[in-house]
Amino acid sequence: MASYLIEPVDRLPFGGPEKARRYATERYQGAVGLNWYTSDPTLRFLMRRHLGAAGLEWAEPRLAELGALMGGPIAERAEETDRNPPRLEKYDRWGRDVSRVVMPPSFEAARADLVATSFTRPEFVAAAKAAGVDPAPLGVAWSYLLDQADIGMACALGTGGDMVVGLTELFAPEDVKARVREIFAAGEFSGEAAQMLTERSGGSDLGALEATAVPDGDAWRLDGFKWFASNANGSAFVVLAKPEGAVDGVRGIAPFLVLTERRDGSRNGVRIRRLKDKLGTRSVASAEIEFTGAEAFLLAPATSAPVEGQAGDGKGLARMMELTNGARLGIAAMGLGCARRSLVESLCYARAREAFGAPLYDQPLMRRKLAELIVETEAAQALVFDGYLGRPRLRIGAALIKLRTARLGVTAASDAIEIHGGNGYIEQWPVARILRDAQVNPIWEGGDNILCLDVRRGMERERAHLPFLERLDEAAARAPEGDDATADLVRRRIGDLREAIGRWHGLDRATAEARLYPLALYMADVYAAALLLEQAGWERSELGTDRKALVARLYAGARLADRGPLRGIDGPAEDLERFKDLADGALVDTRPE
């Protein structure tokens, strides 16, 4: 039954119950309230593929519980936190600086549930291994579902946790290691960590940073100002600074651990200037942070004969940046989460909204747009899951995956707003926040240009394109029988990509840098197409169905085919003819009637 009043405007002469049902509030149920696992055939497909039938039997009840949590309380609390974001309590009643971030109750409740149910918490990982189940795919699924609800929360829980724990175990004093183990007893995704790199000079030009550290026994004293520090309410930070006397540049940078409490239990010299008034991701507290004589610990070897102008062995920054690929995959997953949520909201809305005498869902132009969203989202899904679960992990994979999926999150959210029409532009509807949140993903952990420069670094210094191309060959070789045209197209493009990379190596330096962006996009396109073919081959052999082959065919046709002078206008209309296969394989409404 409706929960709203019937008013005089509902009884106008040209109105009536049949017209009014078109905009009856109760008909417009979006993603919130769905079980995000049981309603997502694509995720169930991936879990079956990566866990096997026996592993899925153990995992599926846990995945279903998680899907209900994410699609229910976590998604609902995300909206509440967005409306009531964190606030800074700067001073106490006597004017003393407490720099305390006060998180809203909706955030604290969501975080408690998420930490308690994380698929990366130690006890869950141990239980999965004891049952003979690989916990890695389940950890990716957990993040994938959370990212559809709130990428700000995903940032708050996960940013820098692996970096803090890993580097601390390698280099910190024993008593500090013990303290960090206590802080992260619930696992790395507990919301206690942050990485503080960016200063007012910008986040990309790390060599220009000014934060300075001086030795103090087996610790250091750190002073400086970080301009954009997310998860400011955490308690363990990785902070980049230059040891006094180091060279002023990238070689002089080293990572340090800073805890909010000193060894003696007193408050450390960490002051929050102000919280950032951000466009989106309001559930993660981002701040300007000043370090004033903060106790810090070098996260690099303290060698007896350091290289002149450097701290430790001079490899602290490089060692830390190796962990950045994991963070970039995390941001790529956030882009995928935004795209998936945008797709689900679009499908739900199009099925309910009627115009010109029919549901939007049944109209050819809308079906074209929805089919495009489905195909692009599943291509991004293939990239992200391969980035996490493929072995060996590709050196340039994370940069290419983030390049594609972070941007897709923005364009998919924009499409979802357009599908919702004017309603989509209103904050009471769900997609406006998704767009605001998604816009940060191309910035976090490196913008497009920085990602392209990292691809160049990997190709020039490590010849990382060779294992990348081998992975493409491997994936394409697993294509299903019966769709030789798509497999041949992808294999040709892999060959073309080899030639393009070879030609790129011969360009002058300035031109080669300018051409990095189209080259990287080409690499990402072929990568996704090859992975979709690989999925299609597995589906055909294990399940006897061909939906992924359809997705691979549509993606390759849109991204890799020569469209000809008519730009494909005269081509087959599989996106319309098999739209039901595409849509039913993307979303099943599991809500009770």
Coordinates of C-alpha atoms in Angstrom, one line a residue:
M1 CA 0.0 0.0 0.0
A2 CA 1.1 3.6 -0.7
S3 CA 2.4 5.5 2.3
Y4 CA 1.6 9.0 0.9
L5 CA -1.6 11.1 0.9
I6 CA -3.9 11.3 -2.1
E7 CA -4.2 15.0 -2.9
P8 CA -6.5 17.0 -5.2
V9 CA -4.0 17.0 -8.0
D10 CA -4.4 13.2 -8.1
R11 CA -8.0 13.7 -9.1
L12 CA -7.7 16.1 -12.0
P13 CA -10.1 15.6 -15.0
F14 CA -7.3 14.4 -17.3
G15 CA -5.8 12.2 -14.6
G16 CA -7.0 8.9 -13.1
P17 CA -5.7 5.8 -11.4
E18 CA -4.2 4.3 -14.6
K19 CA -2.1 7.4 -15.3
A20 CA -1.2 7.9 -11.6
R21 CA 0.3 4.4 -11.5
R22 CA 3.1 5.6 -13.8
Y23 CA 4.5 7.7 -11.0
A24 CA 3.4 5.7 -8.0
T25 CA 6.3 5.9 -5.5
E26 CA 6.1 2.3 -4.5
R27 CA 6.8 1.1 -8.0
Y28 CA 10.3 2.6 -8.1
Q29 CA 12.4 0.3 -6.0
G30 CA 16.0 0.6 -7.0
A31 CA 19.0 -1.4 -6.0
V32 CA 18.5 -0.9 -2.2
G33 CA 16.5 -3.8 -0.9
L34 CA 17.9 -6.4 -3.3
N35 CA 20.2 -9.1 -2.3
W36 CA 23.3 -8.0 -4.2
Y37 CA 24.7 -11.5 -4.5
T38 CA 21.6 -13.5 -5.5
S39 CA 20.4 -10.8 -7.9
D40 CA 23.8 -10.7 -9.7
P41 CA 24.2 -13.6 -12.1
T42 CA 27.6 -12.3 -13.3
L43 CA 29.0 -12.4 -9.8
R44 CA 27.6 -15.9 -9.2
F45 CA 29.2 -16.9 -12.6
L46 CA 32.6 -15.6 -11.4
M47 CA 32.4 -17.3 -8.1
R48 CA 31.5 -20.6 -9.8
R49 CA 34.5 -20.2 -12.1
H50 CA 37.1 -19.2 -9.5
L51 CA 35.9 -21.4 -6.6
G52 CA 34.7 -24.5 -8.4
A53 CA 31.5 -26.3 -7.6
A54 CA 32.6 -27.6 -4.2
G55 CA 34.1 -24.3 -3.1
L56 CA 30.9 -22.5 -4.2
E57 CA 28.8 -24.9 -2.1
W58 CA 30.7 -23.8 1.0
A59 CA 30.8 -20.1 0.1
E60 CA 27.4 -19.5 -1.3
P61 CA 25.5 -19.2 2.0
R62 CA 28.1 -16.7 3.2
L63 CA 27.9 -14.8 0.0
A64 CA 24.1 -14.6 0.2
E65 CA 24.3 -13.3 3.7
L66 CA 26.8 -10.7 2.6
G67 CA 24.6 -9.7 -0.4
A68 CA 21.7 -9.0 1.9
L69 CA 23.8 -6.9 4.2
M70 CA 25.3 -4.8 1.4
G71 CA 22.1 -4.3 -0.4
G72 CA 20.2 -3.5 2.8
P73 CA 21.7 -1.9 5.9
I74 CA 25.1 -0.9 4.3
A75 CA 23.5 0.8 1.3
E76 CA 20.9 2.5 3.5
R77 CA 23.5 3.8 5.9
A78 CA 25.6 5.1 3.0
E79 CA 22.8 7.5 2.1
E80 CA 22.5 8.7 5.7
T81 CA 26.2 9.3 6.0
D82 CA 26.3 11.2 2.8
R83 CA 23.6 13.6 4.2
N84 CA 25.4 13.8 7.6
P85 CA 29.1 13.6 6.9
P86 CA 32.0 13.5 9.5
R87 CA 32.8 16.7 11.4
L88 CA 35.9 18.0 13.1
E89 CA 36.0 18.7 16.8
K90 CA 39.1 20.9 16.9
Y91 CA 39.3 22.0 20.5
D92 CA 38.2 20.8 23.9
R93 CA 36.4 23.0 26.5
W94 CA 39.7 24.5 27.6
G95 CA 40.8 25.4 24.1
R96 CA 43.3 22.5 23.8
D97 CA 43.8 21.0 20.4
V98 CA 42.2 17.5 20.3
S99 CA 41.8 17.3 16.5
R100 CA 39.1 14.7 16.8
V101 CA 37.1 13.5 13.9
V102 CA 33.5 12.7 14.9
M103 CA 32.0 10.1 12.6
P104 CA 28.2 9.9 12.2
P105 CA 26.4 6.9 13.9
S106 CA 25.4 5.6 10.4
F107 CA 29.1 5.3 9.6
E108 CA 30.1 3.6 12.8
A109 CA 27.3 1.1 12.6
A110 CA 28.2 0.2 9.0
R111 CA 31.9 -0.1 9.8
A112 CA 31.2 -2.4 12.7
D113 CA 29.1 -4.7 10.5
L114 CA 31.6 -4.6 7.7
V115 CA 34.6 -5.4 9.9
A116 CA 32.7 -8.2 11.6
T117 CA 31.8 -9.8 8.2
S118 CA 34.8 -9.0 6.1
F119 CA 36.0 -11.9 4.0
T120 CA 39.6 -10.8 4.6
R121 CA 39.4 -11.0 8.4
P122 CA 41.9 -13.7 9.8
E123 CA 39.3 -16.1 11.2
F124 CA 37.3 -16.1 7.9
V125 CA 40.4 -16.7 5.8
A126 CA 41.4 -19.6 8.2
A127 CA 37.9 -21.1 7.9
A128 CA 38.0 -21.0 4.1
K129 CA 41.4 -22.6 3.9
A130 CA 40.3 -25.3 6.4
A131 CA 37.4 -26.1 4.1
G132 CA 39.7 -26.2 1.1
V133 CA 38.4 -23.0 -0.4
D134 CA 40.6 -20.3 -1.9
P135 CA 39.7 -17.1 0.1
A136 CA 41.1 -14.7 -2.5
P137 CA 38.1 -14.7 -4.9
L138 CA 35.8 -14.2 -1.9
G139 CA 37.9 -11.2 -0.8
V140 CA 37.4 -9.7 -4.2
A141 CA 33.7 -10.4 -4.1
W142 CA 33.4 -8.6 -0.7
S143 CA 35.0 -5.5 -2.1
Y144 CA 33.0 -5.6 -5.3
L145 CA 29.8 -5.6 -3.3
L146 CA 30.9 -2.9 -0.8
D147 CA 32.0 -0.7 -3.7
Q148 CA 28.4 -0.7 -5.1
A149 CA 27.1 0.7 -1.7
D150 CA 29.8 3.2 -0.7
I151 CA 33.3 3.6 -2.2
G152 CA 34.0 6.2 0.5
M153 CA 33.6 3.5 3.1
A154 CA 35.7 1.1 1.1
C155 CA 38.4 3.8 1.1
A156 CA 38.0 4.3 4.9
L157 CA 38.3 0.6 5.6
G158 CA 41.1 -0.4 3.2
T159 CA 43.3 2.5 2.3
G160 CA 46.9 1.8 3.3
G161 CA 46.2 -1.2 5.6
D162 CA 48.4 -3.6 3.7
M163 CA 51.1 -1.0 3.4
V164 CA 51.1 -0.2 7.1
V165 CA 51.1 -3.8 8.2
G166 CA 53.6 -5.1 5.6
L167 CA 56.2 -2.3 6.0
T168 CA 55.9 -2.3 9.7
E169 CA 56.6 -6.0 10.0
L170 CA 59.7 -5.5 7.8
F171 CA 61.3 -2.5 9.4
A172 CA 59.7 -1.1 12.6
P173 CA 61.1 -1.7 16.1
E174 CA 59.7 -4.7 17.9
D175 CA 57.5 -2.8 20.3
V176 CA 56.0 -0.8 17.5
K177 CA 55.3 -4.0 15.5
A178 CA 53.4 -5.4 18.5
R179 CA 51.3 -2.2 18.8
V180 CA 50.5 -2.3 15.0
R181 CA 49.4 -6.0 15.4
E182 CA 47.0 -4.9 18.1
I183 CA 45.6 -2.1 16.0
F184 CA 45.0 -4.5 13.0
A185 CA 43.8 -7.5 15.0
A186 CA 40.6 -7.5 13.0
G187 CA 42.5 -7.5 9.7
E188 CA 43.9 -5.0 7.3
F189 CA 40.3 -3.8 6.3
S190 CA 39.5 -2.4 9.7
G191 CA 39.6 1.3 9.0
E192 CA 42.7 2.1 11.0
A193 CA 45.1 3.0 8.3
A194 CA 45.9 5.9 5.9
Q195 CA 48.6 6.8 3.5
M196 CA 49.6 10.5 3.5
L197 CA 51.5 11.5 0.4
T198 CA 50.0 14.6 -1.1
E199 CA 51.1 18.1 -0.2
R200 CA 50.2 21.5 -1.6
S201 CA 52.6 20.9 -4.5
G202 CA 50.3 18.1 -5.7
G203 CA 50.0 14.4 -5.3
S204 CA 51.8 13.4 -8.5
D205 CA 55.1 15.4 -8.1
L206 CA 56.3 13.6 -5.0
G207 CA 59.8 14.9 -5.5
A208 CA 58.6 18.4 -4.5
L209 CA 57.3 17.4 -1.1
E210 CA 58.6 19.4 1.9
A211 CA 57.8 17.2 5.0
T212 CA 61.0 16.6 6.9
A213 CA 62.2 14.0 9.4
V214 CA 65.2 14.1 11.8
P215 CA 66.6 11.1 13.8
D216 CA 65.7 10.7 17.4
G217 CA 67.2 7.5 18.8
D218 CA 65.6 4.5 17.0
A219 CA 62.7 6.8 16.1
W220 CA 62.4 10.1 14.1
R221 CA 60.7 13.5 14.6
L222 CA 58.6 14.4 11.6
D223 CA 57.3 17.9 10.7
G224 CA 55.2 18.8 7.6
F225 CA 51.8 19.5 6.1
K226 CA 49.8 17.0 4.1
W227 CA 47.1 18.6 1.9
F228 CA 44.8 15.7 1.2
A229 CA 44.8 12.9 3.7
S230 CA 41.9 10.4 3.6
N231 CA 40.7 8.4 6.6
A232 CA 42.0 11.1 9.0
N233 CA 40.2 9.4 11.8
G234 CA 42.5 6.4 11.6
S235 CA 45.3 5.6 14.0
A236 CA 48.2 4.3 11.8
F237 CA 49.6 6.3 8.9
V238 CA 52.3 5.8 6.2
V239 CA 53.7 9.3 5.7
L240 CA 56.2 10.3 3.0
A241 CA 59.0 12.7 4.2
K242 CA 62.6 13.7 3.4
P243 CA 65.2 12.9 6.1
E244 CA 67.1 16.0 7.0
G245 CA 70.2 16.1 4.8
A246 CA 68.7 14.0 2.1
V247 CA 68.8 15.1 -1.5
D248 CA 65.8 17.4 -2.5
G249 CA 64.1 15.1 -5.0
V250 CA 62.5 11.7 -5.4
R251 CA 65.7 9.9 -4.3
G252 CA 65.5 11.7 -0.9
I253 CA 62.0 10.5 0.0
A254 CA 61.4 7.8 2.5
P255 CA 58.2 6.3 4.1
F256 CA 57.6 6.6 7.8
L257 CA 55.1 5.1 10.2
V258 CA 53.2 7.6 12.4
L259 CA 50.7 6.5 15.0
T260 CA 48.3 8.8 16.7
E261 CA 49.7 7.8 20.1
R262 CA 53.4 7.9 21.0
R263 CA 55.2 5.0 22.6
D264 CA 54.5 6.4 26.1
G265 CA 50.7 6.6 25.4
S266 CA 50.6 10.4 25.0
R267 CA 49.0 12.1 22.0
N268 CA 51.4 12.3 19.0
G269 CA 52.0 15.5 17.2
V270 CA 49.3 15.1 14.6
R271 CA 47.0 18.1 14.1
I272 CA 44.0 18.3 11.8
R273 CA 43.7 21.7 10.3
R274 CA 40.3 21.1 8.7
L275 CA 38.2 18.5 6.9
K276 CA 37.8 18.8 3.2
D277 CA 34.4 19.9 1.9
K278 CA 34.3 17.3 -0.9
L279 CA 32.1 16.8 -3.9
G280 CA 31.5 13.1 -2.9
T281 CA 32.9 10.2 -0.9
R282 CA 31.7 12.0 2.2
S283 CA 31.8 8.9 4.3
V284 CA 35.6 8.9 4.4
A285 CA 37.0 11.8 6.4
S286 CA 39.6 13.7 4.3
A287 CA 41.6 16.4 5.9
E288 CA 44.6 18.7 5.9
I289 CA 47.0 17.3 8.5
E290 CA 50.0 19.0 10.1
F291 CA 52.8 17.0 11.8
T292 CA 54.6 18.8 14.5
G293 CA 57.5 16.9 16.0
A294 CA 55.5 13.7 15.5
E295 CA 57.1 10.5 16.6
A296 CA 57.8 8.4 13.5
F297 CA 59.5 5.2 12.5
L298 CA 61.5 4.7 9.2
L299 CA 59.9 2.1 7.1
A300 CA 63.1 1.1 5.3
P301 CA 66.4 -0.6 6.4
A302 CA 68.5 1.5 8.7
T303 CA 71.8 0.6 7.0
S304 CA 75.1 1.4 8.6
A305 CA 76.5 3.0 5.5
P306 CA 73.6 4.8 3.8
V307 CA 73.9 6.2 0.3
E308 CA 74.8 9.8 0.4
G309 CA 71.6 12.0 0.4
Q310 CA 69.3 9.1 1.1
A311 CA 67.7 7.5 4.1
G312 CA 68.3 3.8 4.7
D313 CA 69.1 1.9 1.5
G314 CA 67.5 4.6 -0.7
K315 CA 64.8 2.2 -1.9
G316 CA 62.1 3.1 0.6
L317 CA 59.9 5.0 -1.8
A318 CA 60.3 2.3 -4.6
R319 CA 59.4 -0.4 -2.1
M320 CA 56.3 1.5 -1.0
M321 CA 55.3 2.2 -4.6
E322 CA 55.4 -1.5 -5.4
L323 CA 52.4 -1.7 -3.1
T324 CA 50.6 1.0 -5.0
N325 CA 49.5 -1.5 -7.7
G326 CA 47.3 -3.1 -5.0
A327 CA 45.8 0.3 -4.2
R328 CA 45.2 1.0 -7.9
L329 CA 43.3 -2.2 -8.2
G330 CA 41.3 -1.1 -5.3
I331 CA 40.4 2.1 -7.0
A332 CA 39.7 0.2 -10.2
A333 CA 37.2 -2.0 -8.2
M334 CA 35.6 1.2 -7.0
G335 CA 35.1 2.3 -10.5
L336 CA 33.5 -1.1 -11.3
G337 CA 31.3 -0.8 -8.2
C338 CA 30.0 2.6 -9.4
A339 CA 29.4 1.2 -12.9
R340 CA 27.6 -1.9 -11.6
R341 CA 25.4 0.2 -9.2
S342 CA 24.6 2.6 -12.0
L343 CA 23.6 -0.4 -14.2
V344 CA 21.3 -1.9 -11.6
E345 CA 19.6 1.4 -10.8
S346 CA 19.1 2.0 -14.6
L347 CA 17.6 -1.5 -15.1
C348 CA 15.3 -1.1 -12.1
Y349 CA 14.1 2.4 -13.2
A350 CA 13.7 1.5 -16.9
R351 CA 11.5 -1.5 -16.0
A352 CA 9.2 0.7 -13.9
R353 CA 9.1 4.0 -15.8
E354 CA 6.6 4.3 -18.6
A355 CA 6.6 6.8 -21.4
F356 CA 4.9 6.9 -24.8
G357 CA 2.7 4.0 -23.9
A358 CA 5.3 1.5 -22.9
P359 CA 8.0 0.9 -20.3
L360 CA 11.3 2.5 -21.1
Y361 CA 12.8 -1.0 -20.8
D362 CA 10.9 -2.1 -24.0
Q363 CA 12.0 0.8 -26.2
P364 CA 14.8 0.2 -28.8
L365 CA 16.9 3.2 -28.0
M366 CA 16.8 2.5 -24.3
R367 CA 17.6 -1.1 -24.9
R368 CA 20.6 -0.1 -26.9
K369 CA 21.9 2.1 -24.0
L370 CA 21.2 -0.6 -21.4
A371 CA 22.9 -3.3 -23.5
E372 CA 26.0 -1.0 -23.9
L373 CA 26.1 -0.5 -20.1
I374 CA 25.8 -4.3 -19.5
V375 CA 28.6 -5.1 -21.9
E376 CA 31.0 -2.4 -20.7
T377 CA 30.4 -3.3 -17.0
E378 CA 31.0 -6.9 -17.6
A379 CA 34.2 -6.1 -19.5
A380 CA 35.4 -4.0 -16.5
Q381 CA 34.4 -6.8 -14.2
A382 CA 36.6 -9.2 -16.2
L383 CA 39.5 -6.8 -16.0
V384 CA 39.2 -6.3 -12.2
F385 CA 38.9 -9.9 -11.3
D386 CA 41.8 -10.9 -13.5
G387 CA 43.9 -8.1 -12.0
Y388 CA 43.3 -9.5 -8.5
L389 CA 43.3 -13.2 -9.3
G390 CA 45.4 -13.7 -12.4
R391 CA 48.8 -15.3 -11.7
P392 CA 51.4 -14.0 -12.1
R393 CA 50.1 -10.5 -11.4
L394 CA 50.9 -8.3 -14.4
R395 CA 53.2 -5.4 -13.7
I396 CA 51.3 -3.0 -15.9
G397 CA 47.9 -4.6 -15.4
A398 CA 46.7 -2.4 -12.5
A399 CA 47.4 0.8 -14.4
L400 CA 45.6 -0.3 -17.5
I401 CA 42.6 -1.7 -15.5
K402 CA 42.3 1.5 -13.5
L403 CA 42.6 3.6 -16.6
R404 CA 39.5 1.8 -18.1
T405 CA 37.3 1.2 -15.1
A406 CA 37.8 4.4 -13.1
R407 CA 36.5 6.4 -16.1
L408 CA 33.7 3.9 -16.8
G409 CA 32.4 4.5 -13.3
V410 CA 31.9 8.2 -14.2
T411 CA 30.4 7.6 -17.6
A412 CA 28.1 4.9 -16.4
A413 CA 26.8 7.1 -13.5
S414 CA 26.2 9.9 -16.0
D415 CA 24.3 7.5 -18.2
A416 CA 22.2 6.4 -15.2
I417 CA 21.3 10.0 -14.5
E418 CA 20.2 10.5 -18.1
I419 CA 18.1 7.3 -18.0
H420 CA 16.4 8.7 -14.8
G421 CA 15.8 12.0 -16.6
G422 CA 15.3 15.0 -14.3
N423 CA 14.8 12.7 -11.4
G424 CA 18.4 11.5 -11.7
Y425 CA 19.7 15.0 -11.1
I426 CA 17.9 15.1 -7.7
E427 CA 19.6 14.0 -4.5
Q428 CA 16.6 12.0 -3.3
W429 CA 17.2 9.6 -6.1
P430 CA 20.3 7.3 -5.8
V431 CA 22.3 8.0 -8.9
A432 CA 23.4 11.6 -8.1
R433 CA 25.5 10.4 -5.3
I434 CA 27.0 7.7 -7.4
L435 CA 28.2 10.3 -9.9
R436 CA 29.6 12.5 -7.2
D437 CA 31.5 9.6 -5.7
A438 CA 32.7 8.1 -9.0
Q439 CA 34.3 11.4 -10.0
V440 CA 37.2 10.8 -7.6
N441 CA 38.3 7.5 -9.0
P442 CA 40.2 8.9 -12.0
I443 CA 42.1 11.1 -9.4
W444 CA 42.8 8.6 -6.6
E445 CA 46.1 6.7 -6.9
G446 CA 47.1 8.6 -10.1
G447 CA 45.2 10.3 -12.9
D448 CA 45.2 9.0 -16.5
N449 CA 48.5 10.7 -17.4
I450 CA 50.3 9.2 -14.3
L451 CA 48.9 5.8 -15.1
C452 CA 50.2 6.1 -18.7
L453 CA 53.7 7.1 -17.4
D454 CA 53.7 4.1 -15.2
V455 CA 52.9 1.9 -18.2
R456 CA 55.8 3.4 -20.0
R457 CA 58.1 2.8 -17.0
G458 CA 57.0 -0.8 -16.8
M459 CA 57.6 -1.4 -20.6
E460 CA 60.9 0.4 -20.7
R461 CA 62.5 -0.7 -17.5
E462 CA 61.0 -4.2 -17.1
R463 CA 59.8 -5.1 -20.6
A464 CA 56.4 -5.6 -18.8
H465 CA 54.6 -5.6 -22.2
L466 CA 55.9 -9.1 -22.9
P467 CA 54.1 -11.0 -20.1
F468 CA 51.1 -8.8 -20.8
L469 CA 50.9 -9.9 -24.4
E470 CA 51.5 -13.5 -23.3
R471 CA 48.4 -13.2 -21.1
L472 CA 46.4 -11.9 -24.0
D473 CA 47.5 -14.9 -26.1
E474 CA 46.6 -17.3 -23.4
A475 CA 43.2 -15.8 -22.8
A476 CA 42.3 -15.7 -26.5
A477 CA 43.4 -19.3 -27.0
R478 CA 40.7 -20.3 -24.6
A479 CA 37.9 -18.8 -26.8
P480 CA 34.8 -21.0 -27.3
E481 CA 34.4 -23.0 -30.5
G482 CA 31.7 -21.7 -32.8
D483 CA 32.5 -18.0 -32.8
D484 CA 35.6 -18.0 -34.9
A485 CA 35.0 -14.5 -36.2
T486 CA 35.2 -12.9 -32.8
A487 CA 38.2 -15.0 -31.8
D488 CA 40.0 -14.2 -35.1
L489 CA 39.3 -10.4 -34.6
V490 CA 40.7 -10.4 -31.1
R491 CA 43.8 -12.4 -32.1
R492 CA 44.4 -10.0 -35.0
R493 CA 44.2 -7.1 -32.6
I494 CA 46.7 -8.8 -30.3
G495 CA 49.0 -8.9 -33.3
D496 CA 48.3 -5.3 -34.2
L497 CA 49.0 -4.3 -30.6
R498 CA 52.4 -6.0 -30.7
E499 CA 53.2 -4.0 -33.8
A500 CA 51.9 -0.8 -32.2
I501 CA 54.1 -1.3 -29.1
G502 CA 57.1 -1.9 -31.4
R503 CA 56.4 1.3 -33.4
W504 CA 55.9 3.2 -30.2
H505 CA 59.3 2.2 -29.0
G506 CA 60.8 3.8 -32.1
L507 CA 59.1 7.3 -31.6
D508 CA 61.0 10.3 -30.4
R509 CA 60.6 10.9 -26.6
A510 CA 58.1 13.7 -26.8
T511 CA 55.8 12.0 -29.4
A512 CA 56.0 8.7 -27.6
E513 CA 54.8 10.3 -24.4
A514 CA 51.9 12.0 -26.2
R515 CA 50.9 8.7 -27.8
L516 CA 50.9 6.8 -24.4
Y517 CA 47.2 7.5 -23.8
P518 CA 45.8 6.0 -27.0
L519 CA 48.3 3.1 -26.7
A520 CA 47.2 2.4 -23.1
L521 CA 43.5 2.5 -24.1
Y522 CA 44.2 0.1 -26.9
M523 CA 46.0 -2.3 -24.6
A524 CA 43.0 -2.1 -22.1
D525 CA 40.5 -2.7 -24.9
V526 CA 42.3 -5.8 -26.2
Y527 CA 42.9 -7.1 -22.7
A528 CA 39.2 -6.9 -21.8
A529 CA 38.1 -8.5 -25.1
A530 CA 40.5 -11.4 -24.6
L531 CA 39.3 -12.0 -21.0
L532 CA 35.7 -12.0 -22.1
L533 CA 36.6 -14.7 -24.7
E534 CA 38.3 -16.7 -22.0
Q535 CA 35.2 -16.5 -19.8
A536 CA 33.0 -17.5 -22.8
G537 CA 35.2 -20.6 -23.4
W538 CA 34.8 -21.6 -19.8
E539 CA 31.1 -21.0 -19.8
R540 CA 30.7 -23.1 -23.0
S541 CA 32.7 -26.1 -21.7
E542 CA 31.4 -26.0 -18.1
L543 CA 27.9 -24.8 -18.3
G544 CA 26.9 -25.3 -22.0
T545 CA 25.6 -21.8 -22.4
D546 CA 26.8 -18.9 -24.6
R547 CA 25.8 -15.6 -22.9
K548 CA 29.4 -14.6 -22.3
A549 CA 30.2 -15.3 -26.0
L550 CA 27.5 -12.7 -26.8
V551 CA 29.0 -10.2 -24.5
A552 CA 32.5 -10.8 -25.9
R553 CA 31.1 -10.4 -29.5
L554 CA 29.4 -7.2 -28.7
Y555 CA 32.4 -5.8 -26.8
A556 CA 34.9 -6.7 -29.6
G557 CA 32.5 -5.3 -32.2
A558 CA 32.2 -2.0 -30.4
R559 CA 35.9 -1.6 -29.3
L560 CA 38.0 -3.5 -31.8
A561 CA 36.2 -3.9 -35.1
D562 CA 36.6 -1.7 -38.2
R563 CA 33.2 -0.2 -38.3
G564 CA 33.5 0.7 -42.0
P565 CA 32.2 3.8 -43.8
L566 CA 28.6 3.2 -42.5
R567 CA 30.0 3.0 -38.9
G568 CA 28.2 -0.3 -38.3
I569 CA 24.7 1.0 -39.0
D570 CA 24.1 -1.9 -41.3
G571 CA 25.4 -4.5 -38.9
P572 CA 23.5 -7.2 -37.0
A573 CA 21.3 -6.0 -34.0
E574 CA 22.2 -8.7 -31.5
D575 CA 22.0 -6.2 -28.7
L576 CA 18.3 -5.9 -29.5
E577 CA 17.6 -9.4 -30.7
R578 CA 19.1 -11.0 -27.6
F579 CA 18.5 -8.2 -25.1
K580 CA 16.6 -10.5 -22.8
D581 CA 19.6 -12.7 -22.5
L582 CA 21.8 -9.8 -21.7
A583 CA 19.5 -8.2 -19.2
D584 CA 18.4 -11.4 -17.4
G585 CA 22.0 -12.4 -17.1
A586 CA 22.8 -9.0 -15.6
L587 CA 20.1 -8.6 -12.9
V588 CA 17.5 -10.8 -11.4
D589 CA 15.0 -9.1 -9.1
T590 CA 15.0 -11.3 -6.0
R591 CA 12.6 -9.2 -4.0
P592 CA 9.4 -11.1 -2.8
E593 CA 6.3 -10.2 -4.8

